[in-house]
Amino acid sequence: MIHDELTLDGSPNLNLASFVHTWMPDEANKLMMENISKNLIDQDEYPMTRISMLADLWHAPDAHDAIGTATTGSSEAIQLGGLAMKRIWQAKRKAAGKSIHEPGPNIVMGANAQVALEKFARYFEVECRLVPISEESHYRLDPQKAMQYVDENTIGVYVILGSTYTGHYEPVKEMSDLLDKYEASTGHSVPIHVDGASGAFIAPFATPNHLWDFKIPRVVSINTSGHKFGLAYVGVGWVVWRSKDLLPKDLIFELHYLGSVEYSFSLNFSRPAHPIIAQYFNFVHLGFEGYKAVALDDLKNARLLSRALERSGLFNVLSDIHRPAPGLLSGVKNTIGFDESDAVNYVPGLPVVSFRFSDKYRAQNPDVQQKWVQTLLRAKGWIVPNYELAPDLENIEILRVVVRESVTADMVDRLVSDIVEIAEDLASSDSPTHALNQLQSNKSAEQHHGKLQKGEGSSSNGTYAKPC
Ligand SMILES: *Cc1c(COP(=O)(O)O)cnc(C)c1O
């Protein structure tokens, strides 16, 4: 019965809304089944060796001095990264004889932040300072604007390597440079935690010269989701601090268990070991070259999709990974061309395509609502979400496709023809889908679901409508 009921779930493979990886080779499936009953806490071989691999990948000055932990995903990793920054700020304030309560700590991030980052602020009682996004900031954190929110009570800035809305990398280096200047003039050192949930498994392979990681001294910690572009099944994430000194000692527990000592600084005691085994399998099986091949392929398919949508004339593409990198001289590019398969020749970012109806389409079809594209694609099996952007651009809606490893060039081809067909149908007044317009205007008040009454609960734009 349960099996039958679960077959009604959408197909994870056609779910282009999710960043979460859905496929692993048979050998990995077998390994995971063999270890399905194991508790991570009981493992002799703790995930520490993986931490030094990641510290190395992200250019920690001394991979042996780096410290970190496996987590259930980036959400847990982000809580721990934020907590460490809060404790360090508290210790500094106390040492200086200043209050840690009035006015209390704050943390700065773009309004495009994933919900896990806002959760940290609320759960750990830190004021959340959201910097509005704009078209000029490419729908992500604007470092100049962020500085207006930074003061002596700022525990740190969350910078996102790969905004969930558009896949844009936030400018870590620029943020760091401005915080350097701020420190020089005020004496306050504000650290950066990089939320690399998606980007920390793409950037090192696809655009190795892009500067975002521990090469920047102000970056104290980085998180990532092993189950996104780390290519493991859901249930594994990581957080790494550049140095042991940056993880306050009181956050580390010594666990004496069956005669051995483990150091623990995660939120869970028990948790399955197999997701971490799956991640380890990928490190060994794919290696640097394997991850690189997958990342380049994802980006290539994302560029294919971006260009096809733009050429249709029906859509504007808001993501930039299909545009040549600013450093490339346009004259040279036009005359001799450049290697189209190499991501270093393009604006760095995630293999994510964000798009909306073109100005022309909207002018010609003012009654067509973009969210119908989501509904009509769903009828064809595709899950492509239509989101509102974050403040101050909440009146702009975008459709978003995450091009994961399972999205092949062939699928891109079929997806484009389905999207174009739907947009054209919606525009032609004699097509059946155009009747949606009529339905919409007749729609009566929404039915109420759930136990929370209107006005109760979160006053922010909430978790449901936020991209994840
Ligand atoms: C997915 C995501 C998260 C949350 O990560 P989980 O692994 O799903 O817990 C946080 N930040 C960003 C930018 C994300 O893309």
Coordinates of N, CA and C in Angstrom, one line a residue, residues 89 103-111 126-134 140-158 175 178-179 182 190 391-392:
W89 N 32.4 36.6 18.3 CA 32.0 38.0 18.5 C 31.8 38.2 20.0
P103 N 23.1 46.4 21.9 CA 21.9 46.0 21.3 C 21.9 44.5 20.8
G104 N 22.9 43.8 21.1 CA 23.0 42.4 20.7 C 23.5 42.2 19.3
P105 N 23.8 40.9 18.9 CA 24.5 40.6 17.7 C 23.6 40.7 16.5
N106 N 24.2 41.0 15.3 CA 23.5 40.9 14.0 C 24.3 40.2 13.0
I107 N 23.6 39.8 12.0 CA 24.3 39.1 10.9 C 23.8 39.7 9.5
V108 N 24.7 39.8 8.6 CA 24.3 40.5 7.3 C 24.3 39.5 6.2
M109 N 23.3 39.5 5.3 CA 23.2 38.6 4.2 C 22.3 39.3 3.1
G110 N 22.3 38.8 1.9 CA 21.4 39.3 0.8 C 20.0 38.9 1.1
A111 N 19.0 39.6 0.6 CA 17.6 39.3 0.8 C 17.3 38.0 0.0
V126 N 20.0 36.1 16.7 CA 20.9 37.1 16.1 C 20.0 37.9 15.2
E127 N 20.1 39.2 15.2 CA 19.3 40.1 14.3 C 19.7 39.8 12.9
C128 N 18.7 39.6 12.0 CA 18.9 39.3 10.6 C 18.8 40.5 9.8
R129 N 19.9 40.9 9.2 CA 19.9 42.1 8.4 C 20.0 41.7 6.9
L130 N 18.8 41.9 6.3 CA 18.7 41.5 4.9 C 19.0 42.7 3.9
V131 N 20.0 42.5 3.1 CA 20.3 43.6 2.1 C 19.4 43.4 0.9
P132 N 18.6 44.4 0.5 CA 17.8 44.3 -0.7 C 18.6 44.0 -1.9
I133 N 18.0 43.2 -2.8 CA 18.7 42.9 -4.1 C 18.1 43.8 -5.2
S134 N 18.8 44.0 -6.3 CA 18.4 44.8 -7.4 C 18.9 44.2 -8.7
R140 N 21.5 39.6 -6.3 CA 22.2 38.9 -5.2 C 22.8 40.0 -4.3
L141 N 23.6 39.6 -3.3 CA 24.2 40.6 -2.4 C 25.0 41.7 -3.1
D142 N 24.7 42.9 -2.7 CA 25.5 44.0 -3.3 C 26.5 44.4 -2.1
P143 N 27.8 44.2 -2.3 CA 28.7 44.4 -1.2 C 28.7 45.9 -0.7
Q144 N 28.6 46.8 -1.7 CA 28.6 48.2 -1.2 C 27.4 48.5 -0.3
K145 N 26.3 48.0 -0.8 CA 25.0 48.2 0.0 C 25.1 47.5 1.4
A146 N 25.7 46.3 1.3 CA 25.9 45.5 2.6 C 26.6 46.3 3.7
M147 N 27.6 47.1 3.2 CA 28.4 47.8 4.2 C 27.5 48.8 5.1
Q148 N 26.3 49.2 4.5 CA 25.5 50.1 5.3 C 24.8 49.4 6.4
Y149 N 24.9 48.0 6.4 CA 24.3 47.2 7.5 C 25.3 46.7 8.5
V150 N 26.6 46.9 8.2 CA 27.6 46.4 9.1 C 27.9 47.4 10.2
D151 N 28.1 46.9 11.4 CA 28.5 47.7 12.5 C 29.3 46.9 13.5
E152 N 29.6 47.4 14.7 CA 30.5 46.7 15.6 C 29.8 45.5 16.2
N153 N 28.5 45.3 16.0 CA 27.8 44.2 16.5 C 27.5 43.1 15.4
T154 N 28.1 43.3 14.3 CA 28.0 42.3 13.2 C 28.9 41.1 13.4
I155 N 28.3 40.0 13.6 CA 29.1 38.8 13.9 C 29.8 38.3 12.6
G156 N 29.2 38.6 11.5 CA 29.8 38.1 10.2 C 28.8 38.4 9.1
V157 N 29.3 38.1 7.9 CA 28.5 38.3 6.7 C 28.4 36.9 6.0
Y158 N 27.2 36.5 5.7 CA 27.0 35.3 4.9 C 27.0 35.6 3.5
M175 N 33.4 41.8 -1.3 CA 32.9 41.9 0.1 C 34.1 42.0 1.1
L178 N 36.0 45.3 1.0 CA 35.3 46.4 1.7 C 35.4 46.2 3.2
L179 N 35.3 44.9 3.7 CA 35.4 44.7 5.1 C 36.9 44.9 5.6
Y182 N 36.9 48.6 6.1 CA 36.1 48.9 7.4 C 37.0 48.6 8.6
V190 N 35.2 41.8 10.7 CA 34.0 41.1 10.5 C 34.3 39.9 9.5
P391 N 12.9 40.7 -1.9 CA 12.9 42.2 -1.9 C 14.2 42.8 -2.3
D392 N 14.2 43.9 -3.0 CA 13.1 44.8 -3.4 C 12.6 44.4 -4.8

